[in-house]
PDB file of C-alpha atoms in Angstrom:
ATOM      1  CA  MET F   1      12.374  -2.862   8.846  1.00 57.00           C
ATOM      2  CA  SER F   2       9.024  -1.958   7.300  1.00 69.00           C
ATOM      3  CA  ASN F   3       8.644  -1.371   3.580  1.00 88.00           C
ATOM      4  CA  GLN F   4       5.828   0.369   1.745  1.00 92.00           C
ATOM      5  CA  TYR F   5       3.425  -1.484  -0.509  1.00 94.00           C
ATOM      6  CA  ILE F   6       0.327  -0.571  -2.457  1.00 94.00           C
ATOM      7  CA  ILE F   7      -2.396  -2.992  -1.444  1.00 94.00           C
ATOM      8  CA  THR F   8      -5.453  -3.189  -3.697  1.00 94.00           C
ATOM      9  CA  PHE F   9      -8.740  -4.717  -2.656  1.00 93.00           C
ATOM     10  CA  LYS F  10     -11.074  -6.954  -4.634  1.00 91.00           C
ATOM     11  CA  ASP F  11     -14.206  -5.538  -6.241  1.00 92.00           C
ATOM     12  CA  GLY F  12     -17.158  -5.415  -3.886  1.00 91.00           C
ATOM     13  CA  VAL F  13     -15.121  -5.159  -0.683  1.00 90.00           C
ATOM     14  CA  SER F  14     -17.022  -2.933   1.743  1.00 91.00           C
ATOM     15  CA  LYS F  15     -15.639   0.107   3.553  1.00 91.00           C
ATOM     16  CA  ASP F  16     -16.154  -1.775   6.818  1.00 92.00           C
ATOM     17  CA  GLN F  17     -13.972  -4.653   5.595  1.00 91.00           C
ATOM     18  CA  ILE F  18     -11.260  -2.204   4.522  1.00 92.00           C
ATOM     19  CA  SER F  19     -11.496  -0.384   7.850  1.00 93.00           C
ATOM     20  CA  LYS F  20     -11.027  -3.683   9.692  1.00 91.00           C
ATOM     21  CA  PHE F  21      -8.000  -4.470   7.525  1.00 92.00           C
ATOM     22  CA  LEU F  22      -6.476  -1.035   8.225  1.00 94.00           C
ATOM     23  CA  GLY F  23      -6.906  -1.648  11.941  1.00 94.00           C
ATOM     24  CA  THR F  24      -5.048  -4.936  11.540  1.00 91.00           C
ATOM     25  CA  VAL F  25      -2.189  -3.160   9.756  1.00 94.00           C
ATOM     26  CA  ASN F  26      -1.891  -0.521  12.489  1.00 94.00           C
ATOM     27  CA  THR F  27      -2.168  -2.864  15.479  1.00 94.00           C
ATOM     28  CA  GLY F  28       0.268  -5.356  13.947  1.00 91.00           C
ATOM     29  CA  GLY F  29       3.174  -2.920  13.778  1.00 94.00           C
ATOM     30  CA  GLY F  30       2.490  -1.435  10.358  1.00 95.00           C
ATOM     31  CA  GLU F  31       1.264   1.992   9.342  1.00 96.00           C
ATOM     32  CA  VAL F  32      -1.263   3.137   6.763  1.00 96.00           C
ATOM     33  CA  VAL F  33       0.484   5.878   4.787  1.00 94.00           C
ATOM     34  CA  HIS F  34      -2.286   6.807   2.327  1.00 94.00           C
ATOM     35  CA  GLU F  35      -5.823   5.735   1.497  1.00 94.00           C
ATOM     36  CA  HIS F  36      -6.426   6.060  -2.242  1.00 94.00           C
ATOM     37  CA  SER F  37      -9.785   7.513  -3.229  1.00 87.00           C
ATOM     38  CA  LEU F  38      -9.879   6.746  -6.964  1.00 90.00           C
ATOM     39  CA  ILE F  39      -9.118   3.062  -6.559  1.00 91.00           C
ATOM     40  CA  SER F  40      -9.876   0.651  -3.751  1.00 94.00           C
ATOM     41  CA  ALA F  41      -6.336   0.620  -2.367  1.00 95.00           C
ATOM     42  CA  VAL F  42      -4.005   1.837   0.349  1.00 95.00           C
ATOM     43  CA  THR F  43      -0.301   2.493   0.627  1.00 95.00           C
ATOM     44  CA  ALA F  44       0.992   0.979   3.836  1.00 95.00           C
ATOM     45  CA  LYS F  45       4.220   0.249   5.646  1.00 94.00           C
ATOM     46  CA  VAL F  46       4.001  -3.379   6.694  1.00 93.00           C
ATOM     47  CA  THR F  47       6.305  -5.621   8.667  1.00 92.00           C
ATOM     48  CA  PRO F  48       7.785  -8.722   7.023  1.00 91.00           C
ATOM     49  CA  ASN F  49       5.429 -10.895   9.111  1.00 91.00           C
ATOM     50  CA  GLN F  50       2.393  -8.875   7.996  1.00 91.00           C
ATOM     51  CA  LEU F  51       3.474  -9.089   4.362  1.00 90.00           C
ATOM     52  CA  GLN F  52       3.796 -12.858   4.600  1.00 88.00           C
ATOM     53  CA  LEU F  53       0.364 -13.100   6.244  1.00 86.00           C
ATOM     54  CA  PHE F  54      -1.324 -10.901   3.629  1.00 87.00           C
ATOM     55  CA  GLN F  55       0.388 -12.589   0.660  1.00 84.00           C
ATOM     56  CA  SER F  56      -0.486 -16.065   1.889  1.00 82.00           C
ATOM     57  CA  GLY F  57      -4.184 -15.249   1.787  1.00 72.00           C
ATOM     58  CA  SER F  58      -4.394 -15.881   5.521  1.00 67.00           C
ATOM     59  CA  PHE F  59      -6.045 -12.529   6.154  1.00 65.00           C
ATOM     60  CA  LYS F  60      -9.712 -13.378   5.858  1.00 58.00           C
ATOM     61  CA  ASP F  61     -12.812 -11.329   6.476  1.00 55.00           C
ATOM     62  CA  SER F  62     -16.169 -13.090   6.394  1.00 51.00           C
ATOM     63  CA  GLU F  63     -14.307 -16.141   5.053  1.00 50.00           C
ATOM     64  CA  GLU F  64     -13.262 -14.279   1.912  1.00 64.00           C
ATOM     65  CA  ASP F  65      -9.852 -12.932   1.034  1.00 83.00           C
ATOM     66  CA  ILE F  66     -10.311  -9.186   0.460  1.00 90.00           C
ATOM     67  CA  ILE F  67      -6.847  -8.477  -0.977  1.00 91.00           C
ATOM     68  CA  LYS F  68      -6.607  -8.416  -4.763  1.00 91.00           C
ATOM     69  CA  HIS F  69      -2.923  -7.540  -5.132  1.00 91.00           C
ATOM     70  CA  ILE F  70       0.093  -6.437  -3.121  1.00 92.00           C
ATOM     71  CA  GLY F  71       2.760  -4.780  -5.151  1.00 89.00           C
ATOM     72  CA  TRP F  72       4.819  -1.812  -6.093  1.00 71.00           C
ATOM     73  CA  HIS F  73       7.361  -2.384  -3.360  1.00 65.00           C
ATOM     74  CA  ILE F  74       8.779   0.975  -2.310  1.00 62.00           C
ATOM     75  CA  GLN F  75      11.930   0.877  -0.201  1.00 61.00           C
ATOM     76  CA  SER F  76      11.567   3.261   2.727  1.00 57.00           C
ATOM     77  CA  THR F  77      14.250   5.933   2.583  1.00 57.00           C
ATOM     78  CA  SER F  78      14.940   9.144   4.417  1.00 53.00           C
ATOM     79  CA  SER F  79      15.038  11.201   1.223  1.00 52.00           C
ATOM     80  CA  ALA F  80      12.711  11.358  -1.760  1.00 49.00           C
ATOM     81  CA  PRO F  81      13.968   9.595  -4.910  1.00 48.00           C
ATOM     82  CA  PHE F  82      13.000  12.557  -7.126  1.00 44.00           C
TER      83      PHE F  82
END
């Protein structure tokens, strides 16, 4: 089962780096739900394997980890909580 997370990116991460990351999410079985415009972040459904990969710092782009924080776990449900 995939759960939703808000993934924020480090300062200075380029749009190309984020685009590459989003491609990795989508091709790895996840889904980008929303790209946030006010902050450098996305909401994405990720698989448990993807989450482990991203949290371990194993996702590298140009030898630098682009992920600042993964948090705000949102359990996927069929109905809105409010």
